[in-house]
Amino acid sequence: RSKYRKMVGEFTVNVIEVGELSGTLQENLKYLAEELQKKQALRRKVINAMVYPVFIIVATIGITVLLTAYVFPKVLPIFSSFPSFQLPITTRLLIFISNTLNNYWYAIIGVIALAVPGFIMGMRNQKFRTFIHRTTLRVPIIGDMLTSYHLANTCRTLGILLRSNVPIVKAISITSAAGTNLEYRNKLTEVAEKVRHGSQLSVELEKFPKLFPPITSQMIEVGESTGSLTNSLIFLAEL
């Protein structure tokens, strides 16, 4: 299992390992297959939901650049023929943007040409990548969707691991390692350490309301109190 750990992931390895030790390998493999199917379905839903907005945004930017760079300069002399007339701020802003695009287009292309590879190189840095992941979660609408996506994966992964009798501290650590957002991974690592020292999972999650909304910590608290934490996590994932 260690040979292919990087290929299949910590989550898969630990679920199978627990199944082998506890004699529930068949049941754990069933849970694992269902988990992978649900993750794939969720990923497809997110991608499908973003296709139309992304297309609209790209088309809008393209049309705006076309109008500003090519159409607007042709009507610009009309505005210049009224020197005593104070143009609205929006029109003056369009004139400024149009002049900038036409006079400094080479500089803009140069900045973009440097920014793109710079961003790609920056994503290799842990701190920069964490900053980008944290920022994307705060973007209106998109941030809420990404938060729901990562929260669903977190709850489902943790629930499956606990159902497979993985100790809670180890389960939280594995869930953290299986995550794709570094902000969630860092916070879950902190939570695992606190739980290791005797704190409750719900109490620690309450400290990060932007990543784990109140309903998450409340449902987990109910699960901890009633001994049905696994069911609470699976319910939250579906929700």
mmCIF file of C-alpha atoms in Angstrom:
data_model
loop_
_atom_site.group_PDB
_atom_site.id
_atom_site.type_symbol
_atom_site.label_atom_id
_atom_site.label_comp_id
_atom_site.label_asym_id
_atom_site.label_seq_id
_atom_site.Cartn_x
_atom_site.Cartn_y
_atom_site.Cartn_z
ATOM 1 C CA ARG A 1 0.000 0.000 0.000
ATOM 2 C CA SER A 2 2.897 2.338 0.691
ATOM 3 C CA LYS A 3 4.150 1.912 -2.874
ATOM 4 C CA TYR A 4 1.037 3.520 -4.381
ATOM 5 C CA ARG A 5 0.156 5.873 -1.507
ATOM 6 C CA LYS A 6 0.744 9.007 -3.596
ATOM 7 C CA MET A 7 -1.327 7.628 -6.462
ATOM 8 C CA VAL A 8 -4.423 6.532 -4.542
ATOM 9 C CA GLY A 9 -4.223 9.014 -1.648
ATOM 10 C CA GLU A 10 -4.108 8.798 2.145
ATOM 11 C CA PHE A 11 -7.875 8.501 2.418
ATOM 12 C CA THR A 12 -8.126 5.374 0.276
ATOM 13 C CA VAL A 13 -5.113 3.703 1.897
ATOM 14 C CA ASN A 14 -6.396 4.227 5.442
ATOM 15 C CA VAL A 15 -9.954 3.088 4.710
ATOM 16 C CA ILE A 16 -8.621 -0.147 3.185
ATOM 17 C CA GLU A 17 -6.086 -0.629 5.986
ATOM 18 C CA VAL A 18 -8.764 -0.307 8.671
ATOM 19 C CA GLY A 19 -10.975 -2.721 6.729
ATOM 20 C CA GLU A 20 -8.169 -5.298 6.622
ATOM 21 C CA LEU A 21 -7.478 -5.006 10.355
ATOM 22 C CA SER A 22 -11.118 -5.052 11.439
ATOM 23 C CA GLY A 23 -12.349 -7.696 8.995
ATOM 24 C CA THR A 24 -14.726 -5.253 7.281
ATOM 25 C CA LEU A 25 -12.791 -4.819 4.047
ATOM 26 C CA GLN A 26 -15.788 -5.573 1.832
ATOM 27 C CA GLU A 27 -17.958 -2.986 3.598
ATOM 28 C CA ASN A 28 -15.188 -0.389 3.590
ATOM 29 C CA LEU A 29 -14.576 -0.867 -0.127
ATOM 30 C CA LYS A 30 -18.288 -0.309 -0.719
ATOM 31 C CA TYR A 31 -18.164 2.917 1.305
ATOM 32 C CA LEU A 32 -15.040 3.950 -0.602
ATOM 33 C CA ALA A 33 -16.645 3.347 -4.005
ATOM 34 C CA GLU A 34 -19.726 5.367 -3.002
ATOM 35 C CA GLU A 35 -17.505 8.159 -1.702
ATOM 36 C CA LEU A 36 -15.509 8.407 -4.930
ATOM 37 C CA GLN A 37 -18.711 8.439 -6.999
ATOM 38 C CA LYS A 38 -20.208 11.226 -4.901
ATOM 39 C CA LYS A 39 -17.017 13.291 -5.103
ATOM 40 C CA GLN A 40 -16.931 12.896 -8.870
ATOM 41 C CA ALA A 41 -20.610 13.854 -9.164
ATOM 42 C CA LEU A 42 -20.075 16.907 -6.979
ATOM 43 C CA ARG A 43 -17.055 17.979 -9.036
ATOM 44 C CA ARG A 44 -19.080 17.692 -12.245
ATOM 45 C CA LYS A 45 -21.907 19.751 -10.777
ATOM 46 C CA VAL A 46 -19.515 22.540 -9.821
ATOM 47 C CA ILE A 47 -17.870 22.550 -13.266
ATOM 48 C CA ASN A 48 -21.229 22.556 -15.060
ATOM 49 C CA ALA A 49 -22.486 25.359 -12.852
ATOM 50 C CA MET A 50 -19.447 27.517 -13.677
ATOM 51 C CA VAL A 51 -19.377 27.016 -17.463
ATOM 52 C CA TYR A 52 -22.145 29.500 -18.295
ATOM 53 C CA PRO A 53 -20.982 32.320 -15.927
ATOM 54 C CA VAL A 54 -17.391 31.977 -17.130
ATOM 55 C CA PHE A 55 -18.513 32.113 -20.776
ATOM 56 C CA ILE A 56 -20.579 35.249 -20.104
ATOM 57 C CA ILE A 57 -17.712 36.950 -18.257
ATOM 58 C CA VAL A 58 -15.173 36.161 -20.992
ATOM 59 C CA ALA A 59 -17.567 37.315 -23.731
ATOM 60 C CA THR A 60 -18.350 40.528 -21.831
ATOM 61 C CA ILE A 61 -14.670 41.336 -21.344
ATOM 62 C CA GLY A 62 -13.965 40.627 -25.025
ATOM 63 C CA ILE A 63 -16.790 42.860 -26.239
ATOM 64 C CA THR A 64 -15.788 45.617 -23.824
ATOM 65 C CA VAL A 65 -12.171 45.569 -25.025
ATOM 66 C CA LEU A 66 -13.333 45.568 -28.649
ATOM 67 C CA LEU A 67 -15.621 48.559 -28.138
ATOM 68 C CA THR A 68 -13.097 50.474 -26.063
ATOM 69 C CA ALA A 69 -10.090 49.845 -28.311
ATOM 70 C CA TYR A 70 -11.661 50.056 -31.792
ATOM 71 C CA VAL A 71 -15.160 51.542 -31.784
ATOM 72 C CA PHE A 72 -14.889 54.209 -29.122
ATOM 73 C CA PRO A 73 -11.814 55.990 -30.616
ATOM 74 C CA LYS A 74 -13.828 56.655 -33.803
ATOM 75 C CA VAL A 75 -16.497 58.581 -31.926
ATOM 76 C CA LEU A 76 -14.029 60.284 -29.598
ATOM 77 C CA PRO A 77 -13.651 63.384 -31.874
ATOM 78 C CA ILE A 78 -17.359 64.115 -31.379
ATOM 79 C CA PHE A 79 -16.819 64.558 -27.644
ATOM 80 C CA SER A 80 -13.714 66.670 -28.266
ATOM 81 C CA SER A 81 -15.780 69.122 -30.327
ATOM 82 C CA PHE A 82 -17.554 70.248 -27.143
ATOM 83 C CA PRO A 83 -14.711 71.704 -25.061
ATOM 84 C CA SER A 84 -16.996 73.678 -22.777
ATOM 85 C CA PHE A 85 -19.228 70.715 -21.982
ATOM 86 C CA GLN A 86 -18.393 68.689 -18.874
ATOM 87 C CA LEU A 87 -18.627 65.014 -19.756
ATOM 88 C CA PRO A 88 -19.991 62.503 -17.213
ATOM 89 C CA ILE A 89 -17.445 60.680 -15.125
ATOM 90 C CA THR A 90 -18.247 57.350 -16.803
ATOM 91 C CA THR A 91 -17.591 58.809 -20.257
ATOM 92 C CA ARG A 92 -14.324 60.376 -19.102
ATOM 93 C CA LEU A 93 -13.314 57.031 -17.631
ATOM 94 C CA LEU A 94 -14.022 55.313 -20.957
ATOM 95 C CA ILE A 95 -11.947 57.929 -22.765
ATOM 96 C CA PHE A 96 -9.055 57.343 -20.368
ATOM 97 C CA ILE A 97 -9.253 53.567 -20.792
ATOM 98 C CA SER A 98 -9.514 53.885 -24.573
ATOM 99 C CA ASN A 99 -6.457 56.179 -24.737
ATOM 100 C CA THR A 100 -4.510 53.840 -22.455
ATOM 101 C CA LEU A 101 -5.320 50.782 -24.565
ATOM 102 C CA ASN A 102 -4.424 52.512 -27.821
ATOM 103 C CA ASN A 103 -1.260 54.284 -26.623
ATOM 104 C CA TYR A 104 0.181 51.710 -24.213
ATOM 105 C CA TRP A 105 -1.109 48.401 -25.582
ATOM 106 C CA TYR A 106 2.434 47.022 -25.846
ATOM 107 C CA ALA A 107 3.066 47.776 -22.168
ATOM 108 C CA ILE A 108 -0.207 46.079 -21.178
ATOM 109 C CA ILE A 109 0.686 42.971 -23.190
ATOM 110 C CA GLY A 110 4.131 42.984 -21.590
ATOM 111 C CA VAL A 111 2.669 43.178 -18.091
ATOM 112 C CA ILE A 112 0.290 40.291 -18.844
ATOM 113 C CA ALA A 113 3.125 38.257 -20.368
ATOM 114 C CA LEU A 114 5.115 38.699 -17.153
ATOM 115 C CA ALA A 115 2.177 38.302 -14.775
ATOM 116 C CA VAL A 116 0.976 34.925 -16.076
ATOM 117 C CA PRO A 117 4.267 33.004 -15.662
ATOM 118 C CA GLY A 118 4.886 34.942 -12.439
ATOM 119 C CA PHE A 119 1.559 33.720 -11.082
ATOM 120 C CA ILE A 120 2.309 30.149 -12.141
ATOM 121 C CA MET A 121 5.692 30.291 -10.414
ATOM 122 C CA GLY A 122 4.123 31.895 -7.344
ATOM 123 C CA MET A 123 1.632 29.027 -7.004
ATOM 124 C CA ARG A 124 4.597 26.783 -6.260
ATOM 125 C CA ASN A 125 5.176 28.784 -3.088
ATOM 126 C CA GLN A 126 3.199 27.514 -0.103
ATOM 127 C CA LYS A 127 2.413 30.931 1.403
ATOM 128 C CA PHE A 128 1.369 32.489 -1.898
ATOM 129 C CA ARG A 129 -0.811 29.509 -2.786
ATOM 130 C CA THR A 130 -2.452 29.651 0.648
ATOM 131 C CA PHE A 131 -3.159 33.357 0.114
ATOM 132 C CA ILE A 132 -4.788 32.637 -3.270
ATOM 133 C CA HIS A 133 -6.865 29.793 -1.847
ATOM 134 C CA ARG A 134 -7.980 32.006 1.058
ATOM 135 C CA THR A 135 -8.839 34.866 -1.290
ATOM 136 C CA THR A 136 -10.934 32.721 -3.640
ATOM 137 C CA LEU A 137 -13.113 31.693 -0.694
ATOM 138 C CA ARG A 138 -13.952 35.365 -0.089
ATOM 139 C CA VAL A 139 -15.005 36.182 -3.648
ATOM 140 C CA PRO A 140 -18.764 36.896 -3.748
ATOM 141 C CA ILE A 141 -20.950 34.037 -5.037
ATOM 142 C CA ILE A 142 -17.960 31.968 -6.230
ATOM 143 C CA GLY A 143 -16.543 31.905 -2.702
ATOM 144 C CA ASP A 144 -19.809 30.567 -1.275
ATOM 145 C CA MET A 145 -19.923 27.829 -3.893
ATOM 146 C CA LEU A 146 -16.298 26.820 -3.250
ATOM 147 C CA THR A 147 -16.892 26.833 0.508
ATOM 148 C CA SER A 148 -19.868 24.501 0.089
ATOM 149 C CA TYR A 149 -17.820 22.254 -2.185
ATOM 150 C CA HIS A 150 -14.869 21.938 0.215
ATOM 151 C CA LEU A 151 -17.180 21.614 3.216
ATOM 152 C CA ALA A 152 -19.109 18.776 1.567
ATOM 153 C CA ASN A 153 -15.887 16.904 0.769
ATOM 154 C CA THR A 154 -14.539 17.509 4.278
ATOM 155 C CA CYS A 155 -17.657 16.235 6.065
ATOM 156 C CA ARG A 156 -18.063 13.220 3.786
ATOM 157 C CA THR A 157 -14.397 12.188 4.044
ATOM 158 C CA LEU A 158 -14.355 12.579 7.822
ATOM 159 C CA GLY A 159 -17.663 10.736 8.164
ATOM 160 C CA ILE A 160 -16.496 7.786 6.061
ATOM 161 C CA LEU A 161 -13.249 7.525 8.032
ATOM 162 C CA LEU A 162 -15.048 7.566 11.379
ATOM 163 C CA ARG A 163 -17.543 4.997 10.072
ATOM 164 C CA SER A 164 -14.523 2.834 9.223
ATOM 165 C CA ASN A 165 -13.398 3.086 12.892
ATOM 166 C CA VAL A 166 -10.427 5.349 12.214
ATOM 167 C CA PRO A 167 -9.527 7.282 15.432
ATOM 168 C CA ILE A 168 -10.879 10.825 15.281
ATOM 169 C CA VAL A 169 -7.521 12.628 15.473
ATOM 170 C CA LYS A 170 -6.095 10.492 12.677
ATOM 171 C CA ALA A 171 -9.330 10.891 10.702
ATOM 172 C CA ILE A 172 -9.119 14.685 10.888
ATOM 173 C CA SER A 173 -5.465 14.596 9.828
ATOM 174 C CA ILE A 174 -6.264 12.357 6.847
ATOM 175 C CA THR A 175 -9.184 14.609 5.887
ATOM 176 C CA SER A 176 -6.835 17.573 6.004
ATOM 177 C CA ALA A 177 -4.285 15.839 3.767
ATOM 178 C CA ALA A 178 -7.014 14.819 1.304
ATOM 179 C CA GLY A 179 -8.250 18.402 0.870
ATOM 180 C CA THR A 180 -7.325 20.559 -2.123
ATOM 181 C CA ASN A 181 -7.727 23.975 -0.476
ATOM 182 C CA LEU A 182 -4.743 24.932 1.675
ATOM 183 C CA GLU A 183 -6.822 27.186 3.942
ATOM 184 C CA TYR A 184 -9.023 24.236 4.893
ATOM 185 C CA ARG A 185 -6.017 21.952 5.226
ATOM 186 C CA ASN A 186 -4.208 24.335 7.588
ATOM 187 C CA LYS A 187 -7.245 24.900 9.786
ATOM 188 C CA LEU A 188 -8.049 21.177 9.985
ATOM 189 C CA THR A 189 -4.450 20.502 10.998
ATOM 190 C CA GLU A 190 -4.868 22.986 13.854
ATOM 191 C CA VAL A 191 -8.186 21.375 14.819
ATOM 192 C CA ALA A 192 -6.613 17.905 14.870
ATOM 193 C CA GLU A 193 -3.914 19.122 17.252
ATOM 194 C CA LYS A 194 -6.495 20.679 19.592
ATOM 195 C CA VAL A 195 -8.637 17.533 19.555
ATOM 196 C CA ARG A 196 -5.516 15.498 20.325
ATOM 197 C CA HIS A 197 -5.203 17.506 23.554
ATOM 198 C CA GLY A 198 -8.783 16.826 24.604
ATOM 199 C CA SER A 199 -10.854 19.537 22.937
ATOM 200 C CA GLN A 200 -14.127 18.828 21.149
ATOM 201 C CA LEU A 201 -14.328 18.925 17.361
ATOM 202 C CA SER A 202 -17.394 21.192 17.368
ATOM 203 C CA VAL A 203 -15.740 23.676 19.746
ATOM 204 C CA GLU A 204 -12.678 24.009 17.516
ATOM 205 C CA LEU A 205 -14.702 24.358 14.300
ATOM 206 C CA GLU A 206 -16.691 27.212 15.867
ATOM 207 C CA LYS A 207 -13.493 29.273 15.817
ATOM 208 C CA PHE A 208 -13.547 29.347 11.984
ATOM 209 C CA PRO A 209 -17.135 30.394 11.090
ATOM 210 C CA LYS A 210 -16.190 31.492 7.574
ATOM 211 C CA LEU A 211 -14.907 28.024 6.716
ATOM 212 C CA PHE A 212 -17.338 26.059 8.882
ATOM 213 C CA PRO A 213 -20.727 27.836 9.135
ATOM 214 C CA PRO A 214 -22.619 27.638 12.457
ATOM 215 C CA ILE A 215 -24.889 24.838 11.227
ATOM 216 C CA THR A 216 -21.786 22.676 10.755
ATOM 217 C CA SER A 217 -20.477 23.044 14.302
ATOM 218 C CA GLN A 218 -24.023 22.772 15.719
ATOM 219 C CA MET A 219 -24.799 19.527 13.898
ATOM 220 C CA ILE A 220 -21.408 18.099 14.887
ATOM 221 C CA GLU A 221 -22.044 19.101 18.497
ATOM 222 C CA VAL A 222 -25.360 17.220 18.385
ATOM 223 C CA GLY A 223 -23.566 14.225 16.903
ATOM 224 C CA GLU A 224 -20.931 14.297 19.640
ATOM 225 C CA SER A 225 -23.592 14.526 22.352
ATOM 226 C CA THR A 226 -25.728 11.689 20.998
ATOM 227 C CA GLY A 227 -22.926 9.401 19.826
ATOM 228 C CA SER A 228 -23.957 9.752 16.182
ATOM 229 C CA LEU A 229 -21.131 11.951 14.877
ATOM 230 C CA THR A 230 -20.683 9.842 11.754
ATOM 231 C CA ASN A 231 -24.355 10.210 10.767
ATOM 232 C CA SER A 232 -24.228 13.966 11.428
ATOM 233 C CA LEU A 233 -21.203 14.368 9.153
ATOM 234 C CA ILE A 234 -22.740 12.321 6.339
ATOM 235 C CA PHE A 235 -25.967 14.336 6.678
ATOM 236 C CA LEU A 236 -23.998 17.592 6.474
ATOM 237 C CA ALA A 237 -22.164 16.372 3.375
ATOM 238 C CA GLU A 238 -25.446 15.614 1.619
ATOM 239 C CA LEU A 239 -26.923 18.918 2.762
#
